[in-house]
XYZ file of C-alpha atoms in Angstrom:
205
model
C 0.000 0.000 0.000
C 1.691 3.331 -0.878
C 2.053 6.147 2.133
C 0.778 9.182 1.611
C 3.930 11.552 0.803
C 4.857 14.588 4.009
C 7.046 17.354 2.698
C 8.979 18.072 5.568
C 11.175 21.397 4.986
C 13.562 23.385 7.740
C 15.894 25.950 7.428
C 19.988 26.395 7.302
C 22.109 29.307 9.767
C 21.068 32.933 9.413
C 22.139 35.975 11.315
C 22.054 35.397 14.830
C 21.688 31.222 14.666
C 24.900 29.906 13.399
C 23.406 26.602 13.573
C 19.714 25.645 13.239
C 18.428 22.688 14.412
C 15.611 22.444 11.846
C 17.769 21.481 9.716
C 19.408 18.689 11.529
C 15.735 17.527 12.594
C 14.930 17.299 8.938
C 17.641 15.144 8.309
C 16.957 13.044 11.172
C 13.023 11.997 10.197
C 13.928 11.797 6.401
C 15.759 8.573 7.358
C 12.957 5.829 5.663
C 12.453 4.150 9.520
C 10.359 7.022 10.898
C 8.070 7.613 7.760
C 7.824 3.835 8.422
C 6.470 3.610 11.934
C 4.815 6.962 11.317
C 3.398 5.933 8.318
C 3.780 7.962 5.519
C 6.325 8.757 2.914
C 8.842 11.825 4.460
C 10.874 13.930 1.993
C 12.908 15.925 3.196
C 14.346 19.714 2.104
C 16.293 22.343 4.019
C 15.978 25.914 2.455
C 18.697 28.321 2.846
C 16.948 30.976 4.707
C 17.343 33.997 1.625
C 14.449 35.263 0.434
C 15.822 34.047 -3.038
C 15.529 30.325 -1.880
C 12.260 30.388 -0.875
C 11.400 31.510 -5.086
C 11.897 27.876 -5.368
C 8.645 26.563 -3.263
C 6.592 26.307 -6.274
C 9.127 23.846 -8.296
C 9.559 21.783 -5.015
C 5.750 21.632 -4.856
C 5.740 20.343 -8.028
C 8.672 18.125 -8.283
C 7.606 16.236 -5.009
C 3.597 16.114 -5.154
C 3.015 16.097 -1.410
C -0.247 15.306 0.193
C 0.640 17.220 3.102
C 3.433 20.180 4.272
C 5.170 20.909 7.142
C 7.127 23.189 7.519
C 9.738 23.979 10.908
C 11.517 27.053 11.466
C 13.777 28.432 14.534
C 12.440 30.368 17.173
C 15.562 31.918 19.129
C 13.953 32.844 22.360
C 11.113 30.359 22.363
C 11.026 28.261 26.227
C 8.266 25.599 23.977
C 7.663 24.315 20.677
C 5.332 27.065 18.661
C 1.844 25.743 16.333
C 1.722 28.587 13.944
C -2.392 29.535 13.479
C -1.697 31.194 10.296
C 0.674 33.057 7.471
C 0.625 36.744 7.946
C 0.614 38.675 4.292
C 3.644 40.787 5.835
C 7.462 40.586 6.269
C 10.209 42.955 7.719
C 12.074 45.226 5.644
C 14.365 45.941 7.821
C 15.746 41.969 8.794
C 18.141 40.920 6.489
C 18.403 37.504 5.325
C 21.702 35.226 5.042
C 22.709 36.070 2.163
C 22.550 40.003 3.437
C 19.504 41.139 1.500
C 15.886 42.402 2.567
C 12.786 41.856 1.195
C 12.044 45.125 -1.252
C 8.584 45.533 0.246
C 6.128 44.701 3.463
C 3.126 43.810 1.791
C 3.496 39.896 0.241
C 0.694 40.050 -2.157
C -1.479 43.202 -2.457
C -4.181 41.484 -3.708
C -4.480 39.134 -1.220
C -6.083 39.139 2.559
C -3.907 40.392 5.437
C -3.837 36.405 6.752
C -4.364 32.774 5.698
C -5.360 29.822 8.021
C -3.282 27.241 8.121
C -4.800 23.680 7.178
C -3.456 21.341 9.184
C -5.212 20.560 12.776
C -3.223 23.056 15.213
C -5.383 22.254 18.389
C -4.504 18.194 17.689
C -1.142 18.922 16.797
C -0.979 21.127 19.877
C -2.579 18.425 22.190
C -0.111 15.282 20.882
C 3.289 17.199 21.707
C 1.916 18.398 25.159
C 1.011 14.644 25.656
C 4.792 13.615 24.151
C 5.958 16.025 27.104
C 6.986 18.911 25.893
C 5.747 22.044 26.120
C 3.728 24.289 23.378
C 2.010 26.825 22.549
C -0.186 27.932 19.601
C 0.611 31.543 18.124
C -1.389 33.925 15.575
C 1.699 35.210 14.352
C 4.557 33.500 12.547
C 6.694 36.813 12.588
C 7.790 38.903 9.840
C 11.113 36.536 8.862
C 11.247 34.139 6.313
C 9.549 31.411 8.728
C 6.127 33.585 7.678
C 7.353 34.339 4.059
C 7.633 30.244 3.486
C 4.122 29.887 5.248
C 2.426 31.936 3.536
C 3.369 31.230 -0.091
C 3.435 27.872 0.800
C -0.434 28.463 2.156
C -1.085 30.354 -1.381
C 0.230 27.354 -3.307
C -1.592 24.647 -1.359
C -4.665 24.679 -3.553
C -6.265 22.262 -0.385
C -3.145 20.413 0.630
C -2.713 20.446 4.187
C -0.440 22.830 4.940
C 1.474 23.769 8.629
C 4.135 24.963 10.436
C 6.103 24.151 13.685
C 8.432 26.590 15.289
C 10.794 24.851 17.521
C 13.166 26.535 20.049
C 17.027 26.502 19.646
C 18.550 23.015 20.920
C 19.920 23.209 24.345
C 17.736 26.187 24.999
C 15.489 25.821 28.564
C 12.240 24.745 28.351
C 9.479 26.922 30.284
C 9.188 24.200 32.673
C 12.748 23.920 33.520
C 14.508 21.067 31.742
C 16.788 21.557 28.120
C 15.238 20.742 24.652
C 17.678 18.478 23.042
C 18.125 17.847 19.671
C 16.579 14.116 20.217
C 13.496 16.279 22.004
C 13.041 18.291 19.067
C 13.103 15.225 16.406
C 10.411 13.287 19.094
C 8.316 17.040 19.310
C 7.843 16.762 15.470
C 7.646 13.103 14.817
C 4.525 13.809 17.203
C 2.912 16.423 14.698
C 3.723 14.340 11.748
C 1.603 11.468 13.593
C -1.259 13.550 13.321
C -0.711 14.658 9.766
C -0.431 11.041 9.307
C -3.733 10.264 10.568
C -5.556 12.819 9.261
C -4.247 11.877 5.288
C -5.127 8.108 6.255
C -8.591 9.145 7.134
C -9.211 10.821 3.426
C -11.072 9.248 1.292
C-alpha cells in the first residue's frame, strides 16, 4: 500500500543562529524508519533561509507532489515548541536575510487578505506534543522573517493540501518548565505532529 507523501522542509544558519536545528531535525526523520512507523512517505528539504531560496517553493511543490506540508523554522527565544495559526501577508524590511539582502517591500501580495489559516489541525497537533511532554504553545503570528514568508506562499500554493508549520526553540535552549530541549526532544516534538498529519491523510477518502 503506498504512504501518503509529508514534505517536511527546515531551514539552514542565518544571522544570529549559526546553527539551526531544523535542519538537523529534517535530516533526522527523512531517514525511511520514521516515515515507516509513522506511516507515511517523508521527503525531506532544508531551504537556505534567503528570500531568493524560498522563489523555489513552487518547483519543489511540483517536483515532489506532497499530500501534506510541514514546515519547521527556529524560534531563538522560544522556552516551547510554537503551532503557527496562520501566514501573515507581511514581512520585515528591515531583517536581512543570510545572504545580506531584505525583502524590497512589506506587503506579500497586495491582492491578497492580510492572513491565511493554516490547514493542518493546530489544536490536535498542539494536544499530541503536550502529551509527548513537551511544552507548546499555539501563536497567531509566525513573525515577519522568512519562517512567515515560506508559510504563507506555501499556504497560497496549497490549492487544499494540508499545509502547517512548527516553530521549535534553539537546541539546548530551557524549556518553560525547567529542563533543556535536546536535539533528540526536538526530532520526538515533530515526529509527534507528523503522527497527526499522518492520521488525518489516512482518514481521506
Amino acid at each position: 500500500m503506498t504512504r501518503p507523501r509529508l514534505l517536511l522542509t527546515g531551514f539552514g544558519p542565518f544571522p544570529g543562529a549559526p546553527r539551526n536545528p531544523t535542519a538537523d531535525v529534517v535530516a533526522q526523520l527523512s531517514a525511511p524508519r520514521h516515515g515507516e512507523r509513522l506511516g507515511v512517505e517523508i521527503v525531506a528539504h532544508v531551504f537556505a533561509t534567503t528570500w531568493t531560496a524560498l522563489d523555489g517553493l513552487d518547483d519543489l511543490l511540483r517536483r515532489t507532489h506532497p499530500d501534506a506540508v510541514l514546515h519547521l523554522g527556529l524560534k531563538r527565544r522560544a522556552t516551547a515548541v510554537t503551532v503557527e495559526r496562520f501566514g501573515r501577508n507581511r514581512v520585515s524590511t528591515a531583517a536581512v536575510d543570510a545572504a545580506g539582502r531584505r525583502p524590497a517591500v512589506a506587503v506579500l501580495d497586495p491582492d491578497a487578505p492580510p492572513r491565511a489559516p493554516v490547514t493542518l489541525p493546530v489544536r490536535a497537533i498542539a494536544a499530541r506534543i503536550a502529551a509527548a511532554g513537551a511544552p507548546v504553545t499555539i501563536s497567531d503570528d509566525a513573525g515577519r522573517y522568512l519562517c512567515n514568508g515560506l508559510l504563507w506562499r506555501s499556504l497560497r500554493l496549497a490549492d487544499g493540501r494540508p499545509t502547517g508549520f512548527l516553530h521549535l526553540p534553539p537546541a539546548g535552549s530551557t524549556t518553560a518548565a525547567g529542563p533543556r530541549f535536546t536535539l533528540d526532544a526536538l526530532i520526538a516534538t515533530t515526529a509527534a505532529a507528523i503522527g497527526v498529519v499522518a492520521t488525518r491523510l489516512h482518514r481521506q477518502p
